[in-house]
């Protein structure tokens, strides 16, 4: 797997995890089978990450000047990150995992906050 592919997968993994938590708690699903609304948002984000025109010249979406996420989705993503971020950090007893999650959270938060 090349580096680019790895970056994309990391971003998608983080987002998938966070939407899963949000959907499970807020929309009362099992967190694996998402509700149609969250499923649609996740698909949208995956598409954006995979088709990012600038992935080769940056390491993270937060460093990008091309703003991929549409405004109405930015709000939703922000809400999900805020909710799931704290939950994820609390849930993981292993420090290494927690650090990784913290890194994900800051990555995703940057993606979102950068857009505004
Ligand atoms: Zn949902």
PDB file of C-alpha atoms and ligand atoms in Angstrom:
ATOM      1  CA  UNK A   1       0.000   0.000   0.000  1.00  0.00           C
ATOM      2  CA  UNK A   2       1.473   3.362  -0.906  1.00  0.00           C
ATOM      3  CA  UNK A   3       1.590   6.327   1.426  1.00  0.00           C
ATOM      4  CA  UNK A   4      -1.252   8.164  -0.258  1.00  0.00           C
ATOM      5  CA  UNK A   5      -3.560   5.221   0.017  1.00  0.00           C
ATOM      6  CA  UNK A   6      -2.647   4.880   3.673  1.00  0.00           C
ATOM      7  CA  UNK A   7      -3.512   8.512   4.361  1.00  0.00           C
ATOM      8  CA  UNK A   8      -6.882   8.110   2.705  1.00  0.00           C
ATOM      9  CA  UNK A   9      -7.622   4.950   4.651  1.00  0.00           C
ATOM     10  CA  UNK A  10      -6.659   6.562   7.960  1.00  0.00           C
ATOM     11  CA  UNK A  11      -8.988   9.470   7.352  1.00  0.00           C
ATOM     12  CA  UNK A  12     -11.836   7.213   6.328  1.00  0.00           C
ATOM     13  CA  UNK A  13     -11.268   4.886   9.279  1.00  0.00           C
ATOM     14  CA  UNK A  14     -11.481   7.737  11.745  1.00  0.00           C
ATOM     15  CA  UNK A  15     -14.614   9.153  10.205  1.00  0.00           C
ATOM     16  CA  UNK A  16     -16.319   5.750   9.985  1.00  0.00           C
ATOM     17  CA  UNK A  17     -15.619   5.072  13.643  1.00  0.00           C
ATOM     18  CA  UNK A  18     -16.950   8.416  14.759  1.00  0.00           C
ATOM     19  CA  UNK A  19     -20.110   8.360  12.694  1.00  0.00           C
ATOM     20  CA  UNK A  20     -20.748   4.841  14.020  1.00  0.00           C
ATOM     21  CA  UNK A  21     -20.634   6.011  17.625  1.00  0.00           C
ATOM     22  CA  UNK A  22     -22.799   9.009  16.927  1.00  0.00           C
ATOM     23  CA  UNK A  23     -25.398   7.012  15.040  1.00  0.00           C
ATOM     24  CA  UNK A  24     -25.513   4.271  17.673  1.00  0.00           C
ATOM     25  CA  UNK A  25     -26.048   6.666  20.565  1.00  0.00           C
ATOM     26  CA  UNK A  26     -28.102   9.387  18.975  1.00  0.00           C
ATOM     27  CA  UNK A  27     -30.035   7.503  16.306  1.00  0.00           C
ATOM     28  CA  UNK A  28     -30.275   4.259  18.304  1.00  0.00           C
ATOM     29  CA  UNK A  29     -28.775   1.944  15.697  1.00  0.00           C
ATOM     30  CA  UNK A  30     -26.180  -0.767  16.367  1.00  0.00           C
ATOM     31  CA  UNK A  31     -23.416   1.500  15.076  1.00  0.00           C
ATOM     32  CA  UNK A  32     -22.475  -0.887  12.291  1.00  0.00           C
ATOM     33  CA  UNK A  33     -25.632  -0.692  10.244  1.00  0.00           C
ATOM     34  CA  UNK A  34     -26.028   3.053  10.134  1.00  0.00           C
ATOM     35  CA  UNK A  35     -29.261   4.919   9.671  1.00  0.00           C
ATOM     36  CA  UNK A  36     -29.828   6.180   6.102  1.00  0.00           C
ATOM     37  CA  UNK A  37     -28.863   9.711   7.050  1.00  0.00           C
ATOM     38  CA  UNK A  38     -25.492   8.762   8.565  1.00  0.00           C
ATOM     39  CA  UNK A  39     -24.847   6.176   5.863  1.00  0.00           C
ATOM     40  CA  UNK A  40     -25.303   8.846   3.253  1.00  0.00           C
ATOM     41  CA  UNK A  41     -22.990  11.259   5.061  1.00  0.00           C
ATOM     42  CA  UNK A  42     -20.309   8.586   5.409  1.00  0.00           C
ATOM     43  CA  UNK A  43     -20.516   7.736   1.726  1.00  0.00           C
ATOM     44  CA  UNK A  44     -20.207  11.398   0.926  1.00  0.00           C
ATOM     45  CA  UNK A  45     -17.088  11.797   3.065  1.00  0.00           C
ATOM     46  CA  UNK A  46     -15.497   8.656   1.604  1.00  0.00           C
ATOM     47  CA  UNK A  47     -16.061  10.004  -1.844  1.00  0.00           C
ATOM     48  CA  UNK A  48     -14.536  13.345  -0.944  1.00  0.00           C
ATOM     49  CA  UNK A  49     -11.463  11.741   0.613  1.00  0.00           C
ATOM     50  CA  UNK A  50     -10.965   9.347  -2.277  1.00  0.00           C
ATOM     51  CA  UNK A  51     -11.386  11.962  -4.926  1.00  0.00           C
ATOM     52  CA  UNK A  52      -9.473  14.770  -3.257  1.00  0.00           C
ATOM     53  CA  UNK A  53      -7.571  16.486  -6.042  1.00  0.00           C
ATOM     54  CA  UNK A  54      -4.779  17.593  -3.739  1.00  0.00           C
ATOM     55  CA  UNK A  55      -4.096  14.402  -1.790  1.00  0.00           C
ATOM     56  CA  UNK A  56      -0.683  14.037  -3.422  1.00  0.00           C
ATOM     57  CA  UNK A  57       0.643  17.385  -2.276  1.00  0.00           C
ATOM     58  CA  UNK A  58      -0.501  17.363   1.319  1.00  0.00           C
ATOM     59  CA  UNK A  59      -0.678  14.930   4.203  1.00  0.00           C
ATOM     60  CA  UNK A  60      -4.072  15.817   5.633  1.00  0.00           C
ATOM     61  CA  UNK A  61      -7.320  17.368   4.494  1.00  0.00           C
ATOM     62  CA  UNK A  62      -6.736  20.019   7.140  1.00  0.00           C
ATOM     63  CA  UNK A  63      -3.777  21.298   5.169  1.00  0.00           C
ATOM     64  CA  UNK A  64      -5.772  21.579   2.022  1.00  0.00           C
ATOM     65  CA  UNK A  65      -6.945  24.762   0.378  1.00  0.00           C
ATOM     66  CA  UNK A  66      -9.575  22.965  -1.657  1.00  0.00           C
ATOM     67  CA  UNK A  67     -12.670  22.877   0.507  1.00  0.00           C
ATOM     68  CA  UNK A  68     -14.328  19.593  -0.247  1.00  0.00           C
ATOM     69  CA  UNK A  69     -17.180  19.521   2.234  1.00  0.00           C
ATOM     70  CA  UNK A  70     -20.355  21.419   1.427  1.00  0.00           C
ATOM     71  CA  UNK A  71     -21.500  23.872   4.137  1.00  0.00           C
ATOM     72  CA  UNK A  72     -24.596  21.999   5.302  1.00  0.00           C
ATOM     73  CA  UNK A  73     -22.539  18.845   5.775  1.00  0.00           C
ATOM     74  CA  UNK A  74     -19.789  20.669   7.618  1.00  0.00           C
ATOM     75  CA  UNK A  75     -22.220  21.439  10.426  1.00  0.00           C
ATOM     76  CA  UNK A  76     -23.230  17.801  10.698  1.00  0.00           C
ATOM     77  CA  UNK A  77     -19.676  16.555  10.606  1.00  0.00           C
ATOM     78  CA  UNK A  78     -18.681  19.047  13.265  1.00  0.00           C
ATOM     79  CA  UNK A  79     -21.521  17.877  15.489  1.00  0.00           C
ATOM     80  CA  UNK A  80     -20.525  14.236  15.077  1.00  0.00           C
ATOM     81  CA  UNK A  81     -16.855  14.910  15.768  1.00  0.00           C
ATOM     82  CA  UNK A  82     -17.681  16.854  18.881  1.00  0.00           C
ATOM     83  CA  UNK A  83     -19.886  14.085  20.213  1.00  0.00           C
ATOM     84  CA  UNK A  84     -17.830  11.047  19.258  1.00  0.00           C
ATOM     85  CA  UNK A  85     -14.427  12.547  19.936  1.00  0.00           C
ATOM     86  CA  UNK A  86     -14.794  12.657  23.696  1.00  0.00           C
ATOM     87  CA  UNK A  87     -16.508   9.255  23.796  1.00  0.00           C
ATOM     88  CA  UNK A  88     -13.738   7.581  21.845  1.00  0.00           C
ATOM     89  CA  UNK A  89     -11.010   8.954  24.068  1.00  0.00           C
ATOM     90  CA  UNK A  90     -12.805   7.795  27.218  1.00  0.00           C
ATOM     91  CA  UNK A  91     -13.559   4.355  25.876  1.00  0.00           C
ATOM     92  CA  UNK A  92      -9.986   3.304  25.209  1.00  0.00           C
ATOM     93  CA  UNK A  93      -8.008   2.155  28.221  1.00  0.00           C
ATOM     94  CA  UNK A  94      -4.764   1.674  26.314  1.00  0.00           C
ATOM     95  CA  UNK A  95      -2.623   4.769  26.142  1.00  0.00           C
ATOM     96  CA  UNK A  96      -1.260   4.076  22.673  1.00  0.00           C
ATOM     97  CA  UNK A  97      -4.733   3.674  21.287  1.00  0.00           C
ATOM     98  CA  UNK A  98      -5.870   6.766  23.077  1.00  0.00           C
ATOM     99  CA  UNK A  99      -3.041   8.731  21.542  1.00  0.00           C
ATOM    100  CA  UNK A 100      -3.947   7.472  18.135  1.00  0.00           C
ATOM    101  CA  UNK A 101      -7.549   8.436  18.634  1.00  0.00           C
ATOM    102  CA  UNK A 102      -6.516  11.857  19.876  1.00  0.00           C
ATOM    103  CA  UNK A 103      -4.550  12.225  16.697  1.00  0.00           C
ATOM    104  CA  UNK A 104      -7.583  11.224  14.641  1.00  0.00           C
ATOM    105  CA  UNK A 105      -9.765  13.664  16.477  1.00  0.00           C
ATOM    106  CA  UNK A 106      -7.422  16.562  15.928  1.00  0.00           C
ATOM    107  CA  UNK A 107      -7.081  15.556  12.307  1.00  0.00           C
ATOM    108  CA  UNK A 108     -10.814  15.509  11.758  1.00  0.00           C
ATOM    109  CA  UNK A 109     -11.373  18.642  13.772  1.00  0.00           C
ATOM    110  CA  UNK A 110      -8.835  20.417  11.638  1.00  0.00           C
ATOM    111  CA  UNK A 111     -10.602  19.211   8.533  1.00  0.00           C
ATOM    112  CA  UNK A 112     -13.809  20.721   9.803  1.00  0.00           C
ATOM    113  CA  UNK A 113     -12.532  23.877  11.453  1.00  0.00           C
ATOM    114  CA  UNK A 114     -10.295  24.747   8.560  1.00  0.00           C
ATOM    115  CA  UNK A 115     -13.303  24.984   6.311  1.00  0.00           C
ATOM    116  CA  UNK A 116     -15.005  27.698   8.308  1.00  0.00           C
TER     117      UNK A 116
HETATM  118 ZN1  LIG B   1     -27.550   7.916  12.228  1.00  0.00          ZN
END
